[in-house]
XYZ file of C-alpha atoms in Angstrom:
765
model
C -13.659 -88.599 -132.531
C -14.903 -87.084 -135.952
C -13.509 -83.731 -137.217
C -16.506 -81.691 -136.191
C -16.079 -82.991 -132.870
C -12.411 -81.998 -133.095
C -13.013 -78.549 -134.007
C -15.809 -77.788 -131.417
C -13.200 -79.013 -128.909
C -10.656 -76.418 -130.267
C -13.153 -73.569 -130.235
C -14.360 -74.321 -126.530
C -10.518 -74.456 -125.405
C -9.813 -71.258 -127.259
C -12.809 -69.462 -125.570
C -11.650 -70.825 -122.068
C -8.153 -69.554 -123.008
C -9.552 -66.040 -124.085
C -11.690 -65.690 -120.994
C -8.821 -66.631 -118.731
C -6.461 -64.002 -120.597
C -9.426 -61.353 -120.298
C -9.330 -62.176 -116.442
C -5.721 -61.729 -116.047
C -5.709 -58.641 -117.948
C -8.680 -57.225 -115.890
C -6.594 -58.145 -112.850
C -3.467 -56.405 -114.209
C -1.495 -59.943 -114.165
C -0.229 -59.242 -117.788
C 0.739 -56.371 -120.084
C -1.544 -56.161 -123.047
C 0.471 -55.770 -126.388
C 0.171 -56.721 -129.813
C 1.580 -60.010 -131.176
C 4.277 -58.502 -133.182
C 5.397 -56.388 -130.264
C 5.500 -59.219 -128.289
C 7.636 -61.294 -130.901
C 9.899 -58.432 -131.330
C 10.739 -58.006 -127.574
C 11.339 -61.862 -127.561
C 13.608 -61.708 -130.642
C 15.441 -58.977 -129.034
C 16.112 -60.566 -125.740
C 16.865 -64.220 -127.104
C 17.667 -64.274 -130.835
C 19.319 -61.016 -131.019
C 21.779 -62.102 -128.189
C 23.901 -64.422 -130.513
C 23.288 -62.713 -133.968
C 27.121 -61.435 -133.723
C 28.631 -64.875 -133.142
C 31.468 -65.532 -135.267
C 30.574 -67.764 -138.508
C 26.740 -67.638 -137.628
C 24.864 -66.644 -140.622
C 22.114 -64.446 -139.050
C 19.241 -64.877 -141.894
C 20.361 -68.181 -143.246
C 20.892 -69.825 -139.761
C 17.700 -68.583 -138.341
C 15.818 -69.827 -141.470
C 17.651 -73.143 -141.108
C 17.103 -73.563 -137.358
C 13.483 -72.627 -137.712
C 13.046 -75.143 -140.571
C 14.117 -77.949 -138.395
C 11.947 -76.671 -135.548
C 8.698 -76.311 -137.798
C 9.442 -79.655 -139.068
C 9.980 -81.308 -135.638
C 6.637 -79.724 -134.426
C 4.676 -80.949 -137.378
C 6.139 -84.678 -137.331
C 5.537 -84.727 -133.484
C 2.245 -83.417 -134.138
C 2.455 -80.383 -131.558
C 1.766 -78.067 -134.360
C -1.893 -78.694 -133.967
C -1.748 -77.645 -130.269
C 0.304 -74.168 -130.484
C -0.513 -70.927 -132.053
C 3.042 -69.409 -131.613
C 6.669 -70.988 -132.123
C 8.683 -70.110 -129.133
C 12.432 -70.556 -128.543
C 11.703 -73.089 -125.873
C 10.217 -75.109 -128.566
C 13.627 -76.221 -129.770
C 13.547 -80.047 -129.252
C 17.208 -80.527 -128.212
C 16.709 -84.363 -128.306
C 16.793 -84.124 -131.985
C 20.140 -84.410 -133.086
C 19.954 -81.890 -136.153
C 18.459 -79.241 -133.857
C 20.956 -79.854 -131.221
C 23.830 -79.891 -133.731
C 22.672 -76.365 -135.138
C 22.633 -75.105 -131.300
C 26.182 -76.475 -130.727
C 27.443 -74.921 -133.937
C 26.243 -71.555 -132.653
C 28.069 -72.195 -129.300
C 30.015 -75.024 -129.141
C 31.428 -74.621 -125.374
C 27.829 -75.317 -123.922
C 27.501 -78.952 -125.268
C 28.110 -80.377 -121.793
C 25.420 -77.976 -120.305
C 23.113 -79.276 -122.869
C 23.960 -82.845 -122.333
C 23.889 -82.883 -118.467
C 21.357 -80.104 -117.527
C 18.912 -79.679 -120.567
C 18.348 -82.479 -123.023
C 19.526 -86.245 -122.646
C 16.600 -88.468 -123.745
C 14.823 -87.872 -120.287
C 17.738 -88.259 -118.178
C 19.102 -84.643 -118.022
C 18.347 -82.797 -114.695
C 15.522 -80.624 -115.990
C 13.755 -83.639 -117.622
C 13.827 -85.262 -114.383
C 12.371 -82.237 -112.627
C 9.841 -82.229 -115.331
C 8.984 -85.863 -114.669
C 8.452 -84.955 -111.101
C 6.307 -81.963 -111.593
C 4.292 -83.575 -114.448
C 4.745 -80.703 -116.860
C 7.460 -79.295 -119.289
C 8.110 -75.939 -117.348
C 11.709 -76.779 -116.361
C 12.770 -77.926 -119.867
C 10.973 -74.674 -121.370
C 12.660 -72.410 -118.980
C 16.193 -74.173 -119.338
C 15.809 -74.063 -123.160
C 14.883 -70.215 -122.815
C 18.041 -69.641 -120.537
C 20.205 -71.529 -123.061
C 19.182 -69.382 -126.068
C 19.946 -66.210 -124.065
C 23.241 -67.613 -123.370
C 24.386 -68.620 -126.749
C 26.279 -65.392 -127.606
C 29.884 -65.521 -127.825
C 30.514 -61.677 -128.703
C 32.753 -59.787 -126.557
C 30.854 -58.048 -123.797
C 27.543 -59.686 -124.793
C 24.752 -59.942 -121.903
C 23.845 -63.401 -121.115
C 20.756 -64.822 -119.348
C 17.454 -63.764 -118.131
C 16.288 -62.517 -114.910
C 13.547 -64.074 -113.191
C 10.621 -62.033 -114.459
C 11.920 -62.064 -118.146
C 11.494 -65.706 -118.060
C 7.902 -65.551 -116.501
C 7.198 -63.063 -119.125
C 8.440 -65.355 -121.845
C 6.556 -68.609 -120.582
C 3.227 -67.193 -119.836
C 0.577 -68.427 -122.028
C -3.124 -69.233 -121.431
C -3.641 -72.361 -119.442
C -0.128 -72.383 -117.863
C -0.076 -71.875 -114.132
C 3.283 -70.252 -112.825
C 2.239 -69.932 -109.365
C 4.790 -72.529 -108.145
C 7.300 -71.926 -110.829
C 9.884 -70.544 -108.261
C 9.744 -73.550 -105.901
C 9.217 -76.297 -108.358
C 11.453 -75.135 -111.058
C 14.028 -72.383 -110.415
C 14.706 -73.479 -106.686
C 15.240 -77.170 -108.031
C 17.405 -75.790 -111.020
C 19.371 -74.027 -108.652
C 20.768 -77.058 -106.825
C 20.579 -79.686 -109.675
C 21.747 -77.802 -112.855
C 25.551 -78.127 -112.880
C 26.165 -75.522 -115.597
C 23.661 -72.909 -114.396
C 25.127 -69.747 -113.071
C 23.657 -66.678 -111.485
C 25.015 -63.151 -112.322
C 25.575 -60.245 -110.223
C 22.636 -58.649 -111.494
C 20.412 -61.418 -111.040
C 20.467 -63.084 -114.693
C 20.367 -66.921 -115.060
C 22.616 -68.327 -117.791
C 24.710 -71.310 -118.797
C 28.358 -71.525 -119.495
C 30.925 -74.238 -119.916
C 31.908 -74.208 -116.064
C 30.580 -76.308 -113.646
C 28.887 -74.166 -110.759
C 28.632 -74.985 -107.044
C 25.547 -77.051 -107.733
C 27.922 -79.594 -109.537
C 30.230 -79.787 -106.372
C 27.257 -79.926 -104.238
C 25.821 -83.118 -105.952
C 29.278 -84.790 -106.135
C 29.907 -84.060 -102.628
C 26.590 -85.347 -101.580
C 26.838 -88.549 -103.409
C 30.334 -89.259 -101.899
C 28.891 -88.655 -98.228
C 28.492 -92.007 -96.079
C 24.832 -92.957 -95.338
C 25.741 -93.192 -91.745
C 27.063 -89.613 -91.740
C 23.781 -88.437 -93.500
C 21.458 -90.089 -90.934
C 23.624 -88.676 -88.044
C 23.238 -85.243 -89.295
C 19.398 -86.034 -89.541
C 19.123 -87.346 -86.290
C 20.873 -84.508 -84.698
C 18.575 -82.143 -86.503
C 15.437 -83.806 -85.406
C 16.603 -84.075 -81.879
C 17.481 -80.426 -81.687
C 14.046 -79.049 -83.437
C 11.904 -81.341 -81.212
C 13.980 -81.006 -78.113
C 11.724 -80.671 -74.964
C 12.141 -77.299 -73.271
C 8.683 -77.077 -71.615
C 8.655 -80.622 -70.629
C 4.923 -80.999 -70.248
C 3.988 -82.721 -73.296
C 6.709 -85.246 -73.436
C 10.237 -85.185 -71.508
C 12.405 -87.572 -73.825
C 12.932 -88.041 -77.526
C 14.107 -91.136 -79.531
C 14.944 -90.587 -83.207
C 14.893 -93.086 -85.540
C 15.505 -95.905 -83.203
C 15.126 -99.716 -83.398
C 12.450 -100.609 -80.851
C 14.536 -102.253 -78.301
C 16.487 -98.964 -77.721
C 13.272 -97.293 -76.452
C 12.915 -97.898 -72.826
C 9.730 -96.240 -71.406
C 9.219 -94.881 -67.824
C 6.379 -94.271 -65.651
C 7.129 -90.630 -64.780
C 8.402 -89.495 -68.252
C 6.621 -89.399 -71.828
C 8.815 -90.303 -74.764
C 8.458 -89.167 -78.197
C 9.642 -91.619 -80.674
C 10.318 -90.155 -84.204
C 9.906 -93.347 -86.592
C 10.371 -93.805 -90.418
C 7.546 -92.854 -92.554
C 5.855 -95.104 -94.737
C 5.380 -98.107 -92.177
C 1.596 -98.365 -92.870
C -0.224 -101.137 -90.882
C -3.623 -102.016 -89.362
C -4.835 -98.334 -90.582
C -2.017 -96.821 -88.640
C 1.100 -95.081 -90.099
C 3.539 -97.056 -88.249
C 4.683 -100.584 -88.989
C 3.265 -103.772 -87.258
C 6.497 -104.172 -85.487
C 6.130 -100.779 -83.779
C 2.633 -101.820 -82.815
C 3.612 -105.142 -81.319
C 6.196 -103.289 -79.379
C 3.596 -100.862 -77.970
C 1.187 -103.677 -77.052
C 3.793 -105.085 -74.827
C 4.691 -102.216 -72.952
C 3.446 -101.550 -69.478
C 3.061 -97.825 -69.534
C 1.508 -97.458 -72.683
C 0.328 -93.845 -71.993
C 3.954 -92.707 -72.046
C 4.637 -93.011 -75.659
C 4.014 -90.943 -78.727
C 4.871 -91.519 -82.237
C 5.761 -88.959 -84.695
C 5.686 -90.473 -88.193
C 4.344 -89.969 -91.776
C 1.506 -91.627 -94.030
C 3.622 -91.493 -97.139
C 6.720 -93.159 -97.961
C 8.637 -89.991 -98.766
C 11.538 -90.744 -96.288
C 13.985 -91.030 -99.271
C 13.484 -87.415 -99.967
C 14.144 -86.479 -96.465
C 17.520 -88.315 -96.808
C 18.440 -86.800 -100.285
C 17.678 -83.350 -98.696
C 19.827 -84.181 -95.631
C 22.509 -85.395 -97.945
C 22.667 -82.029 -99.491
C 22.422 -80.105 -96.356
C 25.461 -82.198 -95.001
C 27.247 -81.679 -98.365
C 26.714 -77.782 -98.024
C 28.409 -77.732 -94.599
C 31.356 -79.732 -96.031
C 31.588 -77.338 -98.734
C 31.490 -74.307 -96.223
C 34.181 -76.031 -94.173
C 36.426 -76.451 -97.342
C 36.070 -72.858 -98.391
C 37.013 -71.609 -95.007
C 39.944 -73.967 -94.640
C 41.264 -72.662 -98.227
C 40.950 -69.185 -96.716
C 38.549 -68.063 -99.476
C 37.989 -64.305 -99.560
C 34.778 -63.041 -98.240
C 33.945 -61.216 -101.646
C 34.376 -64.541 -103.679
C 31.432 -65.445 -105.653
C 31.498 -68.767 -104.177
C 30.389 -67.527 -100.846
C 27.252 -65.589 -102.410
C 26.275 -68.770 -104.540
C 26.768 -71.102 -101.362
C 24.467 -68.793 -99.311
C 21.941 -68.971 -102.403
C 22.094 -72.679 -102.301
C 21.974 -72.908 -98.545
C 18.723 -70.844 -98.556
C 17.192 -73.035 -101.245
C 18.391 -76.501 -100.083
C 17.181 -75.567 -96.632
C 13.770 -74.730 -97.869
C 13.973 -78.111 -99.732
C 14.977 -79.910 -96.525
C 12.238 -78.393 -94.418
C 9.548 -79.048 -96.929
C 10.706 -82.624 -97.244
C 10.641 -82.873 -93.550
C 6.863 -81.390 -93.281
C 5.768 -83.849 -96.080
C 7.349 -86.927 -94.464
C 6.111 -86.399 -90.862
C 2.637 -85.364 -90.990
C 1.121 -87.994 -88.504
C 1.262 -88.167 -84.547
C 0.346 -91.573 -83.265
C -0.775 -91.395 -79.608
C -2.529 -93.680 -76.816
C -6.283 -93.195 -76.939
C -9.414 -94.911 -75.741
C -9.969 -98.594 -75.269
C -6.066 -99.116 -74.960
C -5.662 -98.289 -78.722
C -3.503 -96.161 -80.734
C -4.938 -93.409 -82.680
C -3.330 -91.155 -85.556
C -4.018 -87.252 -86.332
C -2.583 -85.188 -88.787
C -0.124 -82.213 -87.931
C 1.441 -79.505 -89.903
C 5.106 -78.988 -88.791
C 6.409 -75.419 -88.825
C 10.106 -75.515 -89.270
C 10.409 -71.617 -89.322
C 10.322 -68.591 -87.229
C 10.167 -69.025 -83.710
C 8.022 -71.881 -83.200
C 9.477 -75.352 -82.234
C 8.691 -78.876 -82.992
C 7.669 -79.315 -79.374
C 5.048 -76.468 -79.738
C 3.517 -78.249 -82.699
C 2.999 -81.253 -81.158
C 1.450 -79.639 -77.900
C -0.958 -77.723 -80.182
C -1.747 -81.009 -82.282
C -2.393 -83.120 -79.045
C -4.337 -80.201 -77.174
C -6.530 -80.010 -80.294
C -6.988 -83.834 -79.960
C -7.641 -83.538 -76.230
C -4.782 -85.852 -75.402
C -2.875 -82.965 -73.852
C -4.293 -80.180 -71.463
C -2.601 -77.373 -69.702
C -6.211 -76.744 -67.749
C -4.876 -78.579 -64.566
C -6.246 -75.832 -62.049
C -10.101 -76.394 -62.534
C -12.501 -79.008 -61.201
C -12.966 -80.693 -64.287
C -9.452 -82.161 -64.177
C -10.250 -83.272 -60.471
C -13.382 -85.031 -61.644
C -11.582 -86.704 -64.534
C -8.834 -87.969 -62.271
C -11.213 -89.341 -59.870
C -13.270 -91.133 -62.632
C -10.185 -92.486 -64.415
C -7.519 -93.036 -61.898
C -8.961 -94.115 -58.756
C -10.059 -97.590 -60.449
C -13.447 -97.436 -60.586
C -16.485 -94.925 -60.089
C -17.042 -96.830 -56.634
C -13.548 -96.597 -55.317
C -13.040 -94.190 -52.569
C -9.604 -95.162 -51.498
C -6.496 -95.650 -53.743
C -2.752 -96.187 -52.774
C -1.203 -92.893 -54.030
C 1.592 -94.789 -56.032
C -1.323 -96.694 -57.960
C -2.964 -93.420 -58.798
C 0.062 -92.131 -60.260
C 0.743 -95.446 -62.126
C -2.736 -95.454 -63.508
C -1.843 -92.141 -65.314
C 0.951 -93.859 -67.116
C -1.166 -96.885 -67.977
C -4.530 -95.585 -68.720
C -4.485 -94.543 -72.382
C -7.778 -92.468 -71.714
C -5.876 -90.239 -69.616
C -4.322 -86.912 -71.090
C -0.707 -85.838 -70.837
C 0.210 -82.739 -68.659
C 3.007 -81.478 -66.854
C 4.852 -83.925 -64.686
C 4.002 -82.309 -61.388
C 0.302 -81.686 -62.143
C -0.886 -84.785 -60.202
C 0.890 -83.902 -56.932
C -0.127 -80.284 -57.549
C -3.746 -81.692 -57.665
C -3.094 -83.810 -54.474
C -2.035 -80.552 -52.503
C -4.957 -78.688 -53.883
C -7.359 -81.202 -53.061
C -5.931 -81.962 -49.473
C -6.279 -78.172 -48.857
C -9.976 -78.029 -49.890
C -10.773 -81.067 -47.977
C -11.876 -82.734 -51.080
C -9.385 -85.693 -50.462
C -7.912 -86.860 -47.218
C -4.479 -88.542 -46.668
C -4.435 -91.709 -44.869
C -0.810 -92.999 -44.636
C 0.290 -93.759 -48.149
C -3.369 -93.737 -49.369
C -5.842 -91.128 -50.722
C -9.539 -91.041 -49.673
C -11.870 -88.947 -51.806
C -15.026 -87.385 -50.688
C -17.851 -86.552 -50.202
C -17.092 -87.307 -46.629
C -19.642 -87.781 -43.716
C -20.419 -84.409 -41.670
C -17.557 -83.830 -39.331
C -18.314 -84.685 -35.566
C -18.523 -81.593 -33.303
C -15.184 -80.958 -31.152
C -14.144 -78.317 -28.864
C -10.569 -76.505 -29.263
C -8.789 -75.090 -26.361
C -5.960 -72.679 -26.621
C -4.181 -70.890 -23.878
C -3.788 -67.453 -24.844
C -1.902 -65.848 -21.789
C -1.308 -66.613 -18.119
C -1.193 -63.951 -15.100
C 1.953 -63.980 -13.343
C 0.891 -61.297 -11.165
C -2.625 -60.843 -9.303
C -4.724 -63.875 -9.091
C -2.735 -65.931 -11.677
C -5.664 -66.729 -13.831
C -5.354 -68.107 -17.250
C -7.207 -66.866 -20.423
C -8.377 -69.453 -22.707
C -9.827 -69.207 -26.281
C -12.615 -71.753 -26.223
C -13.858 -72.411 -30.024
C -16.548 -75.107 -30.900
C -15.818 -76.899 -34.274
C -18.348 -78.191 -36.464
C -21.066 -76.832 -34.103
C -22.528 -73.394 -33.336
C -21.920 -73.349 -29.433
C -20.264 -74.464 -26.425
C -21.426 -75.248 -22.731
C -19.187 -75.775 -19.878
C -18.975 -76.974 -16.163
C -16.328 -76.474 -13.416
C -14.773 -78.969 -11.419
C -15.996 -82.651 -12.150
C -19.273 -81.888 -13.278
C -20.019 -83.493 -16.846
C -21.422 -80.667 -19.171
C -24.532 -81.276 -21.102
C -26.502 -79.340 -23.604
C -28.252 -77.438 -20.653
C -25.255 -76.319 -19.254
C -24.099 -72.838 -19.198
C -22.735 -71.388 -22.310
C -18.995 -70.097 -22.297
C -19.447 -66.337 -21.781
C -16.467 -65.148 -23.538
C -15.286 -67.780 -25.903
C -12.465 -65.632 -27.534
C -11.122 -64.748 -24.094
C -12.350 -66.821 -21.279
C -10.945 -66.069 -17.993
C -10.490 -69.527 -16.170
C -10.534 -68.649 -12.271
C -11.150 -72.324 -11.553
C -8.692 -75.304 -11.367
C -10.845 -77.556 -13.935
C -13.238 -77.080 -16.439
C -15.061 -79.401 -18.912
C -16.422 -78.152 -22.136
C -19.097 -79.561 -24.531
C -19.809 -78.174 -28.171
C -23.475 -78.644 -29.054
C -25.780 -78.061 -31.966
C -29.102 -76.472 -30.382
C -30.761 -77.622 -33.710
C -29.765 -81.143 -33.550
C -28.996 -82.327 -29.872
C -27.793 -85.605 -31.061
C -24.802 -83.694 -32.685
C -22.404 -83.243 -29.594
C -18.738 -83.347 -29.121
C -16.771 -85.418 -26.743
C -16.125 -83.683 -23.539
C -12.902 -81.815 -23.495
C -11.288 -81.094 -20.315
C -8.791 -78.301 -19.093
C -6.964 -78.108 -15.915
C -5.036 -75.283 -14.668
C -1.243 -75.671 -14.189
C -0.233 -74.760 -10.309
C 2.812 -72.473 -9.897
C 4.451 -71.718 -6.757
C 6.162 -68.398 -5.810
C 8.263 -67.106 -2.880
C 9.885 -64.172 -1.269
C 12.780 -64.504 0.988
C 12.676 -61.750 3.869
C 15.972 -61.031 5.524
C 15.300 -59.841 9.199
C 17.970 -58.815 11.485
C 18.942 -62.417 13.018
C 16.713 -64.758 10.950
C 15.010 -65.425 7.613
C 11.392 -65.417 6.907
C 9.768 -67.235 3.760
C 6.505 -66.185 2.215
C 4.907 -68.447 -0.327
C 2.162 -67.859 -2.900
C 0.272 -70.631 -5.012
C -1.171 -69.475 -8.336
C -3.774 -69.465 -9.335
C -5.495 -68.198 -6.294
C -8.016 -70.842 -5.634
C -9.527 -72.336 -2.202
C -8.651 -75.819 -3.254
C -4.809 -75.271 -3.011
C -2.861 -76.258 -0.186
C 0.922 -75.563 0.174
C 3.131 -77.993 1.972
C 6.713 -77.307 2.977
C 9.671 -78.762 4.942
C 12.803 -77.153 6.547
C 14.853 -80.278 6.552
C 15.577 -80.570 2.848
C 13.047 -83.470 2.461
C 10.530 -83.827 0.050
C 7.245 -81.964 0.942
C 4.972 -84.495 -0.285
C 5.696 -86.967 2.952
C 3.131 -86.711 5.945
C 5.868 -84.845 7.836
C 5.542 -81.774 5.649
C 3.967 -78.748 7.297
C 0.842 -76.858 5.716
C 1.519 -73.500 4.867
C -0.561 -70.844 6.806
C 1.456 -67.684 6.093
C 4.690 -66.109 6.377
C 7.008 -68.460 8.759
C 10.380 -68.203 10.269
C 13.187 -70.222 9.007
C 14.836 -72.488 11.588
C 18.455 -71.420 12.349
C 19.875 -74.648 11.300
C 17.925 -74.841 7.865
C 19.697 -74.514 4.738
C 17.047 -75.276 1.999
C 13.163 -75.027 2.218
C 11.199 -77.201 -0.016
C 7.659 -76.404 -0.976
C 4.989 -77.720 -3.258
C 1.367 -76.537 -4.084
C -1.446 -79.235 -4.444
C -4.952 -79.438 -4.976
C -5.704 -83.205 -3.980
C -9.216 -83.069 -5.137
C -8.407 -82.718 -8.839
C -4.805 -84.565 -8.375
C -2.860 -81.425 -9.372
C 0.635 -80.516 -8.063
C 2.939 -77.963 -8.966
C 6.844 -78.506 -9.473
C 8.744 -78.784 -6.136
C 10.199 -75.389 -5.321
C 13.602 -75.204 -3.383
C 14.597 -72.223 -1.572
C 18.121 -71.970 -0.524
C 18.557 -70.161 2.741
C 22.132 -68.213 3.091
C 23.968 -68.973 6.333
C 26.105 -66.896 8.486
C 28.925 -65.185 6.871
C 27.911 -66.478 3.343
C 27.725 -64.160 0.333
C 24.212 -63.958 -1.020
C 24.391 -64.313 -4.863
C 21.545 -63.927 -7.183
C 19.359 -67.220 -7.451
C 20.373 -68.077 -10.872
C 22.942 -70.391 -12.383
C 24.785 -68.454 -15.269
C 25.380 -71.628 -17.250
C 21.955 -73.342 -17.273
C 18.934 -72.154 -19.546
C 16.692 -69.726 -17.971
C 13.188 -68.582 -18.271
C 11.980 -65.103 -17.608
C 8.572 -65.134 -16.644
C 7.865 -61.266 -16.588
C 5.135 -60.582 -19.103
C 5.847 -57.660 -21.511
C 3.005 -55.478 -23.094
C 4.031 -53.130 -25.894
C 1.381 -50.823 -26.792
C 2.799 -48.791 -30.003
C 4.681 -49.929 -33.023
C 7.901 -48.237 -32.099
C 8.479 -50.408 -29.002
C 7.237 -53.628 -31.000
C 9.842 -52.914 -33.646
C 12.452 -52.043 -31.064
C 11.720 -55.253 -29.123
C 11.891 -57.380 -32.339
C 15.120 -55.658 -33.337
C 16.976 -56.536 -29.886
C 15.493 -60.123 -30.193
C 17.161 -60.521 -33.409
C 20.451 -59.162 -32.237
C 20.513 -61.668 -29.391
C 21.246 -65.309 -30.247
C 19.280 -68.181 -28.805
C 16.768 -66.113 -27.288
C 12.927 -66.894 -28.075
C 9.724 -65.321 -27.075
C 6.911 -67.534 -25.763
C 3.037 -67.081 -25.692
C 2.817 -63.965 -28.025
C 0.067 -61.887 -29.098
C 0.164 -59.514 -32.120
C -2.465 -56.834 -33.064
C -2.225 -54.872 -36.272
C -5.003 -52.107 -36.896
C -5.344 -49.792 -39.729
C -4.992 -45.894 -39.488
C -8.779 -45.572 -39.868
C -9.511 -48.108 -37.161
C -11.865 -50.024 -39.811
C -9.534 -52.943 -39.941
C -7.773 -55.191 -37.476
C -5.926 -58.546 -37.299
C -4.946 -60.661 -34.292
C -2.271 -63.312 -34.108
C -1.559 -65.196 -31.173
C 1.101 -67.963 -30.991
C 2.252 -70.588 -28.360
C 4.759 -72.714 -30.198
C 6.491 -74.822 -27.558
C 9.969 -73.842 -29.162
C 8.896 -70.015 -28.967
C 9.537 -67.560 -31.873
C 12.952 -66.084 -32.546
C 13.387 -62.360 -33.628
C 12.968 -63.415 -37.597
C 9.844 -65.286 -36.972
C 8.133 -62.471 -35.239
C 9.283 -59.884 -37.475
C 7.839 -62.052 -40.419
C 4.426 -62.263 -38.559
C 4.469 -58.616 -37.917
C 5.397 -57.667 -41.412
C 2.334 -59.827 -42.739
C -0.299 -58.427 -40.342
C 0.639 -54.795 -41.299
C 0.560 -55.823 -44.963
C -2.983 -57.080 -44.525
C -4.259 -53.995 -42.784
C -2.269 -51.530 -44.939
C 0.150 -50.124 -42.167
C -1.228 -48.387 -38.930
C -0.415 -49.443 -35.655
C 1.205 -52.550 -34.135
C 0.614 -54.041 -30.427
C 2.402 -56.926 -29.059
C 2.278 -59.049 -25.773
C 5.039 -61.415 -24.719
C 4.311 -63.975 -21.874
C 7.891 -65.064 -21.285
C 11.463 -65.157 -22.687
C 13.660 -68.306 -22.763
C 17.277 -67.641 -22.796
C 20.000 -69.972 -23.584
C 21.945 -69.469 -20.369
C 21.223 -67.625 -16.980
C 24.052 -64.970 -17.795
C 21.965 -64.416 -21.120
C 19.097 -63.424 -19.023
C 21.198 -61.284 -16.907
C 22.464 -59.536 -19.844
C 19.149 -58.850 -21.333
C 17.839 -57.316 -17.923
C 20.860 -55.151 -17.825
C 20.491 -53.860 -21.447
C 16.615 -53.353 -21.118
C 17.038 -51.703 -17.695
C 14.898 -54.444 -15.955
C 15.347 -55.123 -12.067
C 16.570 -58.785 -11.153
C 13.727 -60.722 -9.570
C 14.423 -64.331 -8.720
C 10.719 -64.915 -8.281
C 10.254 -64.443 -12.108
C 13.193 -66.787 -13.030
C 12.877 -70.597 -13.455
C 15.813 -72.988 -14.730
């Protein structure tokens, strides 16, 4: 490069610097002042601090020092690149300059040698080597010059803004000065101190940073790694447990056990680059051998910066040791060491989290084609955010984790990826769940998502359960069928049964009485919601008038024959009156008076009230309809003998059924009945129906229940409350077909409490 070219570059550089300075001035980032005023202020802040030192020749000493500085700048060639000479231009690696400074304040020799200048080995020189500039050395030399005074009552050091003021110049970027220089000086410089008013200064006494460094170096590597593991386990602990459920920190591969129903986050040492993935070949080979490949996540880093993490962790552990030591020594709370420790804890903590963020910046997860894929993540170690939240967010962005498990797209993906193939319709449920752990193309989600999906699909008839298997739709159109439900049975009058006849998967239902087989031409059921069965047998057929080929199987219903009696005591004999229900012409009543079964040929046919023979002790009767092969239960009527006390025809120990229906037409009566039922242990209501109606009459809900076990008070109360909630209050009506009691005595107690007369005809045991 010739001289003209050199001057041209210098001119361009100067113009660029001037342009940058003008921009800073316009933005208010600098205070504009003449050069003389600027130098006077720096001289007052720096050189003026030590002019009163004993033995220091103010004029001759400054001249001698500056002669050395100018000479060193000229000899090193730096003079050509600077316009002003600053105090930070003191090259303390030159013996004559270092000696002159030591002459001013000999007590700072150790501070200079360890912290500021030692042929590249001093702390600030190592910081500069890492940062790639001379900001730390320049700042340390400024602080040193401001710390040289030995005069009584002298003010030592500079505040942060004063440092920035002295360091600023065109082309120097001080935006990271605090992080890259001041925070590092606070943890590495042994002789740098912080005054109560925020001034940084050097003195001939080691600070807490020196103690921190020596304590950190004395810690065993195992202790540091254990502290690091505990920190990472705490930060990445799974609380939501939907993305992953277990965590392993810096383990060897053979320490990780992968389970089908549990995803494990493995935090591995950064820097193990292999096959374009930021984990080692050993970890990749281990993953390839796993059966449940979709149950492993790796958190690692793409750069070999783990040593920074260990160094920061070492300092964090050392801080804890220093804290423990100060507490064991009962150090007063106002001791400056506590304030210094808090400052160090903040700065070391920031360095530690910064090192972790830099080191662990990659998540490796199972992806398509049974392969691993890596994606970058930005760990946030501050505020309320957790490591789990960061990983969830990262994997959700990579479409490897989902919380959207309630929509149809989740079901569609499950059918496409977990049923085996697009043509597979039936799968063993255990294989379905196993596929989610094996198929790397399947996303992660909360543990119960697949079971919840199964419940929802079964409810919507999108899937059907076949033993331990699941069949997915679409299914063929359902075959029509007839549903028959007994609503109530008359125990008085004709004894008819009321049925609800419902055609399923067909619009209408036809019927025939007796043994006739119904067809699509048969009569339609007149009132399907409350069909009065007056005959003994009916046959029903569900049909589709628009497609006569779609008919159901014939559904048959037959009446249950019941036999009732009344025993009339005349003056010298008894008479028996029998009644068969339902009343139908095909029913015949047969009876005997000798105690034999009424099904023999010797049984008499009942034609009306008959006189009981004098020697008869029991009348046995049965109602039969031979045409339909129907028969009632055998009725045994005990006949009192002369002088015998007549007792109620009920055993107080055996269970008993009271067949008197109850019709409750207002809410007060219903709730009174429910309350009484709740207070009576073991009593159940059978064949119940409830109707809730809104106050304006525009809404009504009916409920009918015919559980074989019946309903206790709590069950009826729950149903009644739900019905009234649906219509918003209003009226409540109820019909009870019968009551079942645990003992005959309990029935008698109920009748007494409800003021009902005893009627043996309505009791069965």
